[in-house]
mmCIF file of C-alpha atoms in Angstrom:
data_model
loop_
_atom_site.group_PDB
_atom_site.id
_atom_site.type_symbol
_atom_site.label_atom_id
_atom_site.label_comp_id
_atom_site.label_asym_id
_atom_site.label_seq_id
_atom_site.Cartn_x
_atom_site.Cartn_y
_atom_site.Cartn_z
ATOM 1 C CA UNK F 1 90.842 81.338 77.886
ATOM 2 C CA UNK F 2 87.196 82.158 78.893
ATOM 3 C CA UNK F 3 86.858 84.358 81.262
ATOM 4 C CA UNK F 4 84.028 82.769 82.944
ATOM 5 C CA UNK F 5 86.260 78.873 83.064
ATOM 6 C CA UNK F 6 87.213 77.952 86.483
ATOM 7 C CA UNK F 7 90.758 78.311 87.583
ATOM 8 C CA UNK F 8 92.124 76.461 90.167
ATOM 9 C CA UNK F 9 94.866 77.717 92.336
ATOM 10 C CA UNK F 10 96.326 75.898 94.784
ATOM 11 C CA UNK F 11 98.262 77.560 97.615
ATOM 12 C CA UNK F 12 95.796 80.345 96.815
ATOM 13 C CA UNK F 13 96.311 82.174 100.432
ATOM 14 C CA UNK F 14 100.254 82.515 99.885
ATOM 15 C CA UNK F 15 102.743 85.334 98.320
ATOM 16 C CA UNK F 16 102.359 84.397 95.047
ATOM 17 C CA UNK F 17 98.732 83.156 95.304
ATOM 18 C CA UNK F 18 97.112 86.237 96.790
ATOM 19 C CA UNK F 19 99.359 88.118 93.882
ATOM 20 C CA UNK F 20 97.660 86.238 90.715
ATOM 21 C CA UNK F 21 94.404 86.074 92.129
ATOM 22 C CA UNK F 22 94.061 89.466 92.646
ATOM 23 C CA UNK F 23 95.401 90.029 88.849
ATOM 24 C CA UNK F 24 93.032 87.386 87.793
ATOM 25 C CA UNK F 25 89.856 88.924 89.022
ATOM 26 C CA UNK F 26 91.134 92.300 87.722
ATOM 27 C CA UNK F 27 91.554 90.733 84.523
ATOM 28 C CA UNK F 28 87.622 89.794 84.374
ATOM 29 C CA UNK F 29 88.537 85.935 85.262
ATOM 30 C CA UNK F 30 85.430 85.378 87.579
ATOM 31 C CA UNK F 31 85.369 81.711 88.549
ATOM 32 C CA UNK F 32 88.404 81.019 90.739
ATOM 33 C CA UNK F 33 88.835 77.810 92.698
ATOM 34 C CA UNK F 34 91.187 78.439 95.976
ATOM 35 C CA UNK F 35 92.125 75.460 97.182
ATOM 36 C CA UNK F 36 94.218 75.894 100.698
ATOM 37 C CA UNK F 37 96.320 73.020 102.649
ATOM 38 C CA UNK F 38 93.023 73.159 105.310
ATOM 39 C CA UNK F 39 91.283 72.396 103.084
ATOM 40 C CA UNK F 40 89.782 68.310 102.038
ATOM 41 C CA UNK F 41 90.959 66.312 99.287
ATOM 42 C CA UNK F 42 86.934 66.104 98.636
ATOM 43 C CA UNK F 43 87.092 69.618 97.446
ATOM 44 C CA UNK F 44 90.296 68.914 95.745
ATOM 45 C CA UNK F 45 88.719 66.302 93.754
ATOM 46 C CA UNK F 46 85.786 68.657 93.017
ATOM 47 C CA UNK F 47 87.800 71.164 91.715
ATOM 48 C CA UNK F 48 89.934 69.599 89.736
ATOM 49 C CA UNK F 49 87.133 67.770 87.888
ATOM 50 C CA UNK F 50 86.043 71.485 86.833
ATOM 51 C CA UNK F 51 89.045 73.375 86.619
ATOM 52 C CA UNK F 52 90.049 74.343 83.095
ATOM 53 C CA UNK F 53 93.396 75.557 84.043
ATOM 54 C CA UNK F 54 95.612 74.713 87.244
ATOM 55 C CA UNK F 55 98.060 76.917 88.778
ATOM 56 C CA UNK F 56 99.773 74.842 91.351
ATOM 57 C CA UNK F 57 101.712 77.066 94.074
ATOM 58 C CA UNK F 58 101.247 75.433 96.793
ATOM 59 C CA UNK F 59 104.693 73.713 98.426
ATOM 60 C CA UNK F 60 106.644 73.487 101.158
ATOM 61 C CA UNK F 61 110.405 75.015 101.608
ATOM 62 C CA UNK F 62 111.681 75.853 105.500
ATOM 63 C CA UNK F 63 109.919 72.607 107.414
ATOM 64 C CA UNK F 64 111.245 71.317 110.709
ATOM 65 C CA UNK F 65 111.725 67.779 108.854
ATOM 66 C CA UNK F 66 113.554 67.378 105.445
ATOM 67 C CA UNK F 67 111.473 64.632 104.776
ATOM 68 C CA UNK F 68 108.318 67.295 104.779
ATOM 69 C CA UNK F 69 109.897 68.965 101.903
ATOM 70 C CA UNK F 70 108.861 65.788 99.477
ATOM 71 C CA UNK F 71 105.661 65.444 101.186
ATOM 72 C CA UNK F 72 104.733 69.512 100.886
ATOM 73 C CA UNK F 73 106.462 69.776 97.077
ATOM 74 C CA UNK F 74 106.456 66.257 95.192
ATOM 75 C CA UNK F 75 103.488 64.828 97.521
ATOM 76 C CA UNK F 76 101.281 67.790 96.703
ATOM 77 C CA UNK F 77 102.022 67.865 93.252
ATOM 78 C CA UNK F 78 100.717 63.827 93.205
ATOM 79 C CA UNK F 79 97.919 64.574 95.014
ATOM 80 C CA UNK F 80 96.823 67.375 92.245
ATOM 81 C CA UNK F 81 97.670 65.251 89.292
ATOM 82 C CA UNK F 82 95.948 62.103 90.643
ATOM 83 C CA UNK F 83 93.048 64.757 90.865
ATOM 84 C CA UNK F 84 93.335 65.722 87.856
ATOM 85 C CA UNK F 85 93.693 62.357 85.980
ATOM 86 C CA UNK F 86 90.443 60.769 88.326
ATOM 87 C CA UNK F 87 88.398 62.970 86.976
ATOM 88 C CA UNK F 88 89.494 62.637 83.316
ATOM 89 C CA UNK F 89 90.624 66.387 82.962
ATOM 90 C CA UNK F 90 93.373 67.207 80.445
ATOM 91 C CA UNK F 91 93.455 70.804 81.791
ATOM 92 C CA UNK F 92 96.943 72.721 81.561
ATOM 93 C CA UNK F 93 98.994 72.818 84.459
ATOM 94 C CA UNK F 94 101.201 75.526 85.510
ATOM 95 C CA UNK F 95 103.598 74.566 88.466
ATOM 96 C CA UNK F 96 105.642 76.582 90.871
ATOM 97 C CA UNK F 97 109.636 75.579 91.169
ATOM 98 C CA UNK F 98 112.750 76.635 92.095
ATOM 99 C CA UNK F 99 116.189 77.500 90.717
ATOM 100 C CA UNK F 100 117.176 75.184 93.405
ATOM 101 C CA UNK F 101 115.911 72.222 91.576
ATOM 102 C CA UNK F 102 119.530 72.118 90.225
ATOM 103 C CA UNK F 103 121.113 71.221 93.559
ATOM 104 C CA UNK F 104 121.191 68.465 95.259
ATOM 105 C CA UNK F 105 119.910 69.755 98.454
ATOM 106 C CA UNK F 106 116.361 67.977 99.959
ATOM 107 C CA UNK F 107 114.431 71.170 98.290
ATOM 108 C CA UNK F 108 116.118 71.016 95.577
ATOM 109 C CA UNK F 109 115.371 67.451 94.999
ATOM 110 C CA UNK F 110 111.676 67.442 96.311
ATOM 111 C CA UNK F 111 111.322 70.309 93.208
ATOM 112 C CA UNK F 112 112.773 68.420 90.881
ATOM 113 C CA UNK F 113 110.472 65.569 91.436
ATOM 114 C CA UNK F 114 107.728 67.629 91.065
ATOM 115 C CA UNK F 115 108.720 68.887 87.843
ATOM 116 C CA UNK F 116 109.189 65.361 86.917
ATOM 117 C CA UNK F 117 105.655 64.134 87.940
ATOM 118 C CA UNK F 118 104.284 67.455 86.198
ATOM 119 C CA UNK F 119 106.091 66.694 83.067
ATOM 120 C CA UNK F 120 104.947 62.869 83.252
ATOM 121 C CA UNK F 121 101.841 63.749 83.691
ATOM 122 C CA UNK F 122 101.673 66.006 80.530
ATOM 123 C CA UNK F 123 103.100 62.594 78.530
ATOM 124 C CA UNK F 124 100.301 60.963 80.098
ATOM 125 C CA UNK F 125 97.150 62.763 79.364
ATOM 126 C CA UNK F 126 98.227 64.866 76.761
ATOM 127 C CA UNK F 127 98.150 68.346 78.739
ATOM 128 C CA UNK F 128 99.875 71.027 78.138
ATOM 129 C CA UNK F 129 102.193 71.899 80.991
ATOM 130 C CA UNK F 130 104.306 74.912 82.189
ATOM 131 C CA UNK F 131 106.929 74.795 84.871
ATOM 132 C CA UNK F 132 108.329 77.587 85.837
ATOM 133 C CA UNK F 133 111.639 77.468 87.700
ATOM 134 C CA UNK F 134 111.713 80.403 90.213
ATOM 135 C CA UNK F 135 114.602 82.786 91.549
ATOM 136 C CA UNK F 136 113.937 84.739 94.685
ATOM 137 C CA UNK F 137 110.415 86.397 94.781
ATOM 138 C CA UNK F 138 110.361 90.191 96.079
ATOM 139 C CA UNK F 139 107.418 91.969 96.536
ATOM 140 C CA UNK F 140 104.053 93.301 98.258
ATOM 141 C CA UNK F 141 102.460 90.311 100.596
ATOM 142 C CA UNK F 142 105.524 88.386 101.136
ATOM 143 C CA UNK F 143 106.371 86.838 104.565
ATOM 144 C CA UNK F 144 108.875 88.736 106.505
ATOM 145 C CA UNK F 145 111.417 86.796 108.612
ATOM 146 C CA UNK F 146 110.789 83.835 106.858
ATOM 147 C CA UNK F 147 112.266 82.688 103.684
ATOM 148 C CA UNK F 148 112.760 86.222 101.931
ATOM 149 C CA UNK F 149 115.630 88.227 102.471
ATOM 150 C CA UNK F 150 114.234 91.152 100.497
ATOM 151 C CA UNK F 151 111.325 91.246 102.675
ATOM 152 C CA UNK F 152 113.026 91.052 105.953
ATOM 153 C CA UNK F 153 114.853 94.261 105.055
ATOM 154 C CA UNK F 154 112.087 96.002 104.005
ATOM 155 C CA UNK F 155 110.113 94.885 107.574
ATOM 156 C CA UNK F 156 113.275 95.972 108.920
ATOM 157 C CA UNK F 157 113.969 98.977 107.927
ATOM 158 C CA UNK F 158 110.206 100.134 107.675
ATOM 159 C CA UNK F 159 110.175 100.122 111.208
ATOM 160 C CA UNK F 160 113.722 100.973 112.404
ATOM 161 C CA UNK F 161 115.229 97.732 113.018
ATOM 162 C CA UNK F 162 118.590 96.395 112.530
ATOM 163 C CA UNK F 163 119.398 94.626 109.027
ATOM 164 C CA UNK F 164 122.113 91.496 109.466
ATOM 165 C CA UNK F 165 124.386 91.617 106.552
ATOM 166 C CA UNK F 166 126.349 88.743 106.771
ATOM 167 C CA UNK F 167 128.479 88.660 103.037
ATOM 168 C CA UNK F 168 127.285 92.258 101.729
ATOM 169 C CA UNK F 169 129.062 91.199 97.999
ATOM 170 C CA UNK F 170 127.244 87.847 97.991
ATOM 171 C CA UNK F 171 124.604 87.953 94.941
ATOM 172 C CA UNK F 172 121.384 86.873 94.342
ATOM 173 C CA UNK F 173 119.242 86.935 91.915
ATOM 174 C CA UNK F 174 115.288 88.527 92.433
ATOM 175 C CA UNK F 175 112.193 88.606 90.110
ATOM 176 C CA UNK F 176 109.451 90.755 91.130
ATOM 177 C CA UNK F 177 106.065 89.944 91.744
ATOM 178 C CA UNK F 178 104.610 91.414 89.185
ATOM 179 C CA UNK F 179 106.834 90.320 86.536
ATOM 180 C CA UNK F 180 106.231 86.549 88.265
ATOM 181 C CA UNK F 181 102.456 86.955 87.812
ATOM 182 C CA UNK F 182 102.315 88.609 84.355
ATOM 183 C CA UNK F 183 104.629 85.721 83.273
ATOM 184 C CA UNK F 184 101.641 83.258 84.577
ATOM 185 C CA UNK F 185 99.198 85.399 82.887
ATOM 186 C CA UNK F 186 101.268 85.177 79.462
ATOM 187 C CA UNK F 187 101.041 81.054 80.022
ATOM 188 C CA UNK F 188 97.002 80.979 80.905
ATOM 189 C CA UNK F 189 96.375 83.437 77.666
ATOM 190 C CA UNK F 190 98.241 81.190 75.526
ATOM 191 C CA UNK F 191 101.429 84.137 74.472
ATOM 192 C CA UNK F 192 104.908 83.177 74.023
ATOM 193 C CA UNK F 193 107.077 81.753 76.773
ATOM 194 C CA UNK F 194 110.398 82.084 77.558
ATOM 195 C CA UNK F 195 111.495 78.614 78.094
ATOM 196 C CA UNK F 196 114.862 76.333 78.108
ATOM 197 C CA UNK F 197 114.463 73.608 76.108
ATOM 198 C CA UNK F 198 117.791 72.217 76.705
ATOM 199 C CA UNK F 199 115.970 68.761 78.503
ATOM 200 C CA UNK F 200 112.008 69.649 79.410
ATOM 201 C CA UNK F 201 110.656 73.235 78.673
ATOM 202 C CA UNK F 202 111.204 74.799 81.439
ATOM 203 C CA UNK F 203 109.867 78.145 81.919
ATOM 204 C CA UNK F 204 111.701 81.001 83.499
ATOM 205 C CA UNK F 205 110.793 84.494 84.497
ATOM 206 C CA UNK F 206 112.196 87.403 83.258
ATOM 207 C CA UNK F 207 113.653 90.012 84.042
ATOM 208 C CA UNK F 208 115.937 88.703 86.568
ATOM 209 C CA UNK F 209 117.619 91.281 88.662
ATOM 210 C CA UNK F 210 120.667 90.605 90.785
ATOM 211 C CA UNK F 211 121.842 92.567 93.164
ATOM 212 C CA UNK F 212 124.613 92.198 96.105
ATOM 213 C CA UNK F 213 123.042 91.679 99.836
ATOM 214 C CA UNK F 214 124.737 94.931 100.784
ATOM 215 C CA UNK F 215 123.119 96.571 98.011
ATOM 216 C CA UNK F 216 119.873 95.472 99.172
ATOM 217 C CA UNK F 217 120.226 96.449 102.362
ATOM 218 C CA UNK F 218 121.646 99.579 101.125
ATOM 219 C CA UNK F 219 118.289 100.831 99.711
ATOM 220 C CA UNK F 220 116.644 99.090 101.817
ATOM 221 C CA UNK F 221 117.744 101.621 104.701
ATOM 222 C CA UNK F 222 117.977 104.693 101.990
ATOM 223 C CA UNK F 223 114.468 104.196 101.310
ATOM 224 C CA UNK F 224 113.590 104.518 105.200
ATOM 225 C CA UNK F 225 116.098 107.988 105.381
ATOM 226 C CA UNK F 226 114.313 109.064 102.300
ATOM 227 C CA UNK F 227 111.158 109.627 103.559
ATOM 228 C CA UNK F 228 112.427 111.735 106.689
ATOM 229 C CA UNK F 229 114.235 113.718 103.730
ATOM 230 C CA UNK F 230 111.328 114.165 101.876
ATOM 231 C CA UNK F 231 113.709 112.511 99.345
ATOM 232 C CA UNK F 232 112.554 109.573 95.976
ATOM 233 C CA UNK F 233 114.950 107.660 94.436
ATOM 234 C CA UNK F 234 115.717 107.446 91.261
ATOM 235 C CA UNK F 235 112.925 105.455 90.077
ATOM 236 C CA UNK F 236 113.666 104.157 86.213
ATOM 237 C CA UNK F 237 110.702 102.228 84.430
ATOM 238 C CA UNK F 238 111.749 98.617 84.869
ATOM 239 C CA UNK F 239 114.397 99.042 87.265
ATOM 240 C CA UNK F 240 114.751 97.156 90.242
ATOM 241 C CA UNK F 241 114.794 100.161 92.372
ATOM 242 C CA UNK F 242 111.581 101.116 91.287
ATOM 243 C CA UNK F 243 110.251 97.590 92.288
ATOM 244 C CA UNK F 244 111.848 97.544 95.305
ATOM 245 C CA UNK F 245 111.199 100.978 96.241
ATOM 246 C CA UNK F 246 107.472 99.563 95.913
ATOM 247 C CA UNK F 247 108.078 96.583 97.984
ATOM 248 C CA UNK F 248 109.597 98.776 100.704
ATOM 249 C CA UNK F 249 106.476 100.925 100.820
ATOM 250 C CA UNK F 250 104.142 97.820 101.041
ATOM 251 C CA UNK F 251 106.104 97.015 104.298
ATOM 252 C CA UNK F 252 105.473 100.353 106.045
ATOM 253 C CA UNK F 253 103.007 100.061 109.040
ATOM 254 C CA UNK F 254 99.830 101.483 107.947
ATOM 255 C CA UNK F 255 99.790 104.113 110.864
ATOM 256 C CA UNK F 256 103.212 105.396 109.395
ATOM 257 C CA UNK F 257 101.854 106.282 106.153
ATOM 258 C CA UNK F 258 100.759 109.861 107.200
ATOM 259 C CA UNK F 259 103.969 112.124 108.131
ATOM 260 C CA UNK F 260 104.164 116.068 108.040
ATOM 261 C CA UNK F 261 106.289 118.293 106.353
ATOM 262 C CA UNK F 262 108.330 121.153 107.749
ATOM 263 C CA UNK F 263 106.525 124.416 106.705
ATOM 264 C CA UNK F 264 108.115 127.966 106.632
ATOM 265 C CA UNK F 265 105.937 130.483 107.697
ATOM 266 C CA UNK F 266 105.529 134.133 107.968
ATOM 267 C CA UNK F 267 102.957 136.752 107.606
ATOM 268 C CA UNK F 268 103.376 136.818 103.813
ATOM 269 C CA UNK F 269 101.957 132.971 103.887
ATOM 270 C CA UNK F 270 104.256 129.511 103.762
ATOM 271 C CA UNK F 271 106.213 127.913 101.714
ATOM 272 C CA UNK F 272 106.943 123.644 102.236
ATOM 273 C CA UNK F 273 108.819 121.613 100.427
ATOM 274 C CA UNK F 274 106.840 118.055 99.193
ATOM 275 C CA UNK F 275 109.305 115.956 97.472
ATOM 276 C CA UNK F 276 112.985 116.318 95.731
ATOM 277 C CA UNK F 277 114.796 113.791 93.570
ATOM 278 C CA UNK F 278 118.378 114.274 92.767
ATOM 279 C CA UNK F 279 117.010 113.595 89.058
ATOM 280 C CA UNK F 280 113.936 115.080 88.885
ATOM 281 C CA UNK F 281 114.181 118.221 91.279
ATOM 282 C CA UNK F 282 111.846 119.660 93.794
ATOM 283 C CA UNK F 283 108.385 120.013 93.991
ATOM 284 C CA UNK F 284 107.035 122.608 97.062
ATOM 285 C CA UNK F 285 103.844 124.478 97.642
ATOM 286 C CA UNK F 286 103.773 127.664 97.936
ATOM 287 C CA UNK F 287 100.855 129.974 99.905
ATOM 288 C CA UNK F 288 100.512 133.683 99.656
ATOM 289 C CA UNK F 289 98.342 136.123 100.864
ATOM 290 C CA UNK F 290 95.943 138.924 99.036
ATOM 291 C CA UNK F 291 98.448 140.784 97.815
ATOM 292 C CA UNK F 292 101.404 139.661 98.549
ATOM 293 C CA UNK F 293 104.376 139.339 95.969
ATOM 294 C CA UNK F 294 107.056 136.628 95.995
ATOM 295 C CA UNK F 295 109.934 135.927 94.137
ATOM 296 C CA UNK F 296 111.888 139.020 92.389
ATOM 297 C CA UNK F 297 115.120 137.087 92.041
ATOM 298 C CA UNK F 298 117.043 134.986 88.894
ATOM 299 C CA UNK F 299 119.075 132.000 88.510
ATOM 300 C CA UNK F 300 122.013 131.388 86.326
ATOM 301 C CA UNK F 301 120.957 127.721 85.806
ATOM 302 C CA UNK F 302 118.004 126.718 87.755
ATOM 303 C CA UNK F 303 114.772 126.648 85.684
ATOM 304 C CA UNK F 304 110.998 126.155 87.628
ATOM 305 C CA UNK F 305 107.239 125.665 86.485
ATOM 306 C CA UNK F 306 104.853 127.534 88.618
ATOM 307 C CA UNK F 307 101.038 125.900 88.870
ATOM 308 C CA UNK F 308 98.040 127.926 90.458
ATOM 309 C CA UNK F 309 95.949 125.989 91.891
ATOM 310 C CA UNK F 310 93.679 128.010 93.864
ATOM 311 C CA UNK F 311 93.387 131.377 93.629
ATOM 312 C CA UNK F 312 94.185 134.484 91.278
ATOM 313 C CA UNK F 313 97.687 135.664 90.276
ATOM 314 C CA UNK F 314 99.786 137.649 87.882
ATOM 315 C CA UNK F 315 103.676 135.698 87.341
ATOM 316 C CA UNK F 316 106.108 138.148 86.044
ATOM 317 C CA UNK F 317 109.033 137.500 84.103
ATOM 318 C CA UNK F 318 111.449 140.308 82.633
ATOM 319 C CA UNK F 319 114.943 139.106 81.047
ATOM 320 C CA UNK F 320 117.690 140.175 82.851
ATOM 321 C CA UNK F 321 119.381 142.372 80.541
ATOM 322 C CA UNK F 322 116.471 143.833 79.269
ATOM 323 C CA UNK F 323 113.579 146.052 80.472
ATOM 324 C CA UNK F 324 110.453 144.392 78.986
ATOM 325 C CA UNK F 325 108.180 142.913 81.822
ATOM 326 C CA UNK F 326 106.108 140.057 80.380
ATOM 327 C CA UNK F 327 102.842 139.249 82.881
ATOM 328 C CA UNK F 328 101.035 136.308 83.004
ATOM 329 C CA UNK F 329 97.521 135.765 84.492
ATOM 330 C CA UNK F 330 96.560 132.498 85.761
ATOM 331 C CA UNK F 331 94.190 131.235 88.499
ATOM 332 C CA UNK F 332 93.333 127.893 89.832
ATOM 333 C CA UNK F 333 89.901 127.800 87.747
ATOM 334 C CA UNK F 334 91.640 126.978 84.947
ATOM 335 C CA UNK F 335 95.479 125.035 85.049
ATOM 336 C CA UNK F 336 98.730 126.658 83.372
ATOM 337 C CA UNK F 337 102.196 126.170 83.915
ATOM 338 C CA UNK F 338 104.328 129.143 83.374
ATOM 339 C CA UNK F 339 107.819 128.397 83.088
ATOM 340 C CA UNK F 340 110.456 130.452 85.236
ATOM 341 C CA UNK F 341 113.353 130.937 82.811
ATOM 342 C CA UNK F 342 116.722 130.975 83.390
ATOM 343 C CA UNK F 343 118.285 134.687 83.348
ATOM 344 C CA UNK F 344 114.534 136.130 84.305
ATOM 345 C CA UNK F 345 113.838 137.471 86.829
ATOM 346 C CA UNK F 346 110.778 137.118 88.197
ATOM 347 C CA UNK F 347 107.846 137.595 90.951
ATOM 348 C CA UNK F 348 104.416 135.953 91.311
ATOM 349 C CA UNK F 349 101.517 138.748 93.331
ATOM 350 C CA UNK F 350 98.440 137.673 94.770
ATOM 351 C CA UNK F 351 95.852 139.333 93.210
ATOM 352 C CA UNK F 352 92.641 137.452 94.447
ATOM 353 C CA UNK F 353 90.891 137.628 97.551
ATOM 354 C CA UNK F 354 91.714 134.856 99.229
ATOM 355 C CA UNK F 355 94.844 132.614 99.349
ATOM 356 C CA UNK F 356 96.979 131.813 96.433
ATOM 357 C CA UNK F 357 98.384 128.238 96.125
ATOM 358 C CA UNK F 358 100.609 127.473 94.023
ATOM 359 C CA UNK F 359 102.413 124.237 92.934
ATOM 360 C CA UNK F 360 106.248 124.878 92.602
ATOM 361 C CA UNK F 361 108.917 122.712 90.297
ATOM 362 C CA UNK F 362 112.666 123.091 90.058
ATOM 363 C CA UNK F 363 115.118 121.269 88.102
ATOM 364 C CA UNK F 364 117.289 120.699 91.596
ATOM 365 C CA UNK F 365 116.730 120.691 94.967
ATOM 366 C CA UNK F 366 117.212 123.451 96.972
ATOM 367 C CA UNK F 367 121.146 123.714 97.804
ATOM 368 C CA UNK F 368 122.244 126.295 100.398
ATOM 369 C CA UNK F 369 126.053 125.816 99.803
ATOM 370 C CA UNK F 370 124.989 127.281 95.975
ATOM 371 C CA UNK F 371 121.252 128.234 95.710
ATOM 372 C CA UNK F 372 122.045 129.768 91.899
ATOM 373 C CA UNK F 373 119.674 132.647 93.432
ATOM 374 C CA UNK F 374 119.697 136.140 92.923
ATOM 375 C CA UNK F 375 118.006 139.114 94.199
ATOM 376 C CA UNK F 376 116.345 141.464 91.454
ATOM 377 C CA UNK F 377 113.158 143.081 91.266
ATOM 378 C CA UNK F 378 111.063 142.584 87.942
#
């Protein structure tokens, strides 16, 4: 697709609209056509005689009248194909639907219909056409309190309200955002599709996660204790916690995004814990003063990496059962990592003028019950 061809997207100011736009543009697609429900079916007409590919989103699915769900979903799929076909335009069409278009409910059905107009259509005029039937969406812009459970409990929680759990084992199955849109992006660019082709191709979105309401809510709220614990989760490429965990963050009031951490002082300097994973470890920063020495203790187990960031300093490590000292000069002018091994002990002095800062990793977080911590000088 050229970069410069206009795209039309209807729906554009939605979830999933404001989502692939945004991707679009940052793809180098330059010439997008939003088309909102306030806005005329004279622009409608306008850009659908120019639009070289159509994403339609736009639909309806919690109105106070069932009969508005076939007006919103099937009627607004008419109106763009009509569009489409006045103005002689054979341009691909993507459309938005539901897993629900297997049920028999009034959404269900209004989908379906719009499928089946889609897929008509495609007969018709000889355009290629993609629908893509949806699970639940989760992610960054989505309405709160609306259709979403996942981002009710993130709104929730972000802010320290109540989550309503009604069947915590019930399960549902998510997509993510980001999967949704690169699975649009994959259609527009002309790459493989996963698709049923058991009656019409339809398209489907992948991964799917599923995941029990109490689950959700589960991390939902563990994500909000986190961050007073200074605590990540366990964030695995592709999981669903690491999606989530993003989706949770998008829902945090701006003003909350600042918060301070609990520093231990004395004359010596500080030392304040940043982050800890039960995975991953801890991650502190240390200060010290001209001249000051830290450290002289060992661990059994526990293994760090020590970063200098600003400042001058010698890190000393001697093996335990030995009596060679091995020293180690680094500053923040130019970044090492020394490793703090396990059965050395070891000490890191201040040997600058002004105040050492030093970026501090261990393989666990800090335990008191058994710190694996040991008092020797180097």
């Amino acid at each position: 697709m050229d970069k410069q061809a206009p795209i039309l997207i209807t729906g554009a100011g939605g979830f999933v609209g404001k989502n692939l736009a945004l991707t679009l543009r940052q793809a180098g697609y330059t010439n997008l056509l939003l088309f909102e429900i306030s806005d005329t079916p004279e622009t409608l007409a306008g850009y659908a005689g120019r639009a070289a590919f159509v994403f339609h989103l736009a639909g309806v699915n919690r109105p106070k009248d069932p009969g508005e769900f076939y007006a919103g979903n099937q009627g607004s799929a008419d109106q763009v194909l009509k569009a489409l076909e006045e103005a002689h335009n054979p341009a691909p069409v993507l459309l938005t639907s539901s897993v629900q278009a297997e049920l028999e409910n009034h959404y269900g059905k209004s989908k379906r219909a719009a499928e089946q107009a889609v897929f008509a259509h495609g007969r018709r005029v000889g355009a290629p056409v993609y629908v893509f039937r949806m699970e639940g969406v989760f992610g960054k812009f989505c309405r709160p309190n609306y259709n979403s459970v996942a981002a009710t409990f993130c709104y929730n929680a972000a802010r320290g309200l109540p989550l309503s759990v009604r069947d915590p084992a019930f399960a549902l199955p998510l997509v993510y955002i980001d999967d949704v849109v690169a699975c649009f992006m994959d259609a527009l660019e002309g790459r493989p599709l996963l698709q049923d082709r058991s009656a019409e191709p339809i398209c489907r979105i992948h991964p799917v996660h599923t995941v029990t309401l109490g689950r959700l809510a589960e991390l939902a709220e563990g994500f909000a204790a986190g961050r007073e614990a200074l605590a990540v989760p366990y964030l695995a490429e592709g999981s669903f916690e690491k999606k989530f965990y993003s989706t949770f963050l998008s829902y945090l009031p701006a003003q909350k995004a600042i918060y301070p951490l609990p520093m231990h002082c004395d004359v010596r300097g500080s030392f304040t814990e940043f982050l800890r994973s039960p995975e991953r470890g801890q991650v502190s920063v240390n200060v010290a003063k001209p001249g000051v020495v830290k450290g002289n203790h060992w661990h059994h187990t526990k293994n760090e990496k020590f970063l200098v960031v600003s400042g001058r300093a010698v890190i000393r490590l001697r093996r335990v059962d030995e009596g060679e000292v091995h020293e180690f000069f680094v500053s923040g002018d130019t970044l090492q990592v020394v490793d703090i091994l396990p059965g050395y002990t070891h000490n890191i002095e201040n040997i600058g003028r002004e105040d050492l800062v030093t970026v501090m990793w261990a393989n666990e977080p800090f335990d008191p019950t058994r710190p694996d911590t040991f008092p020797l000088p180097v």
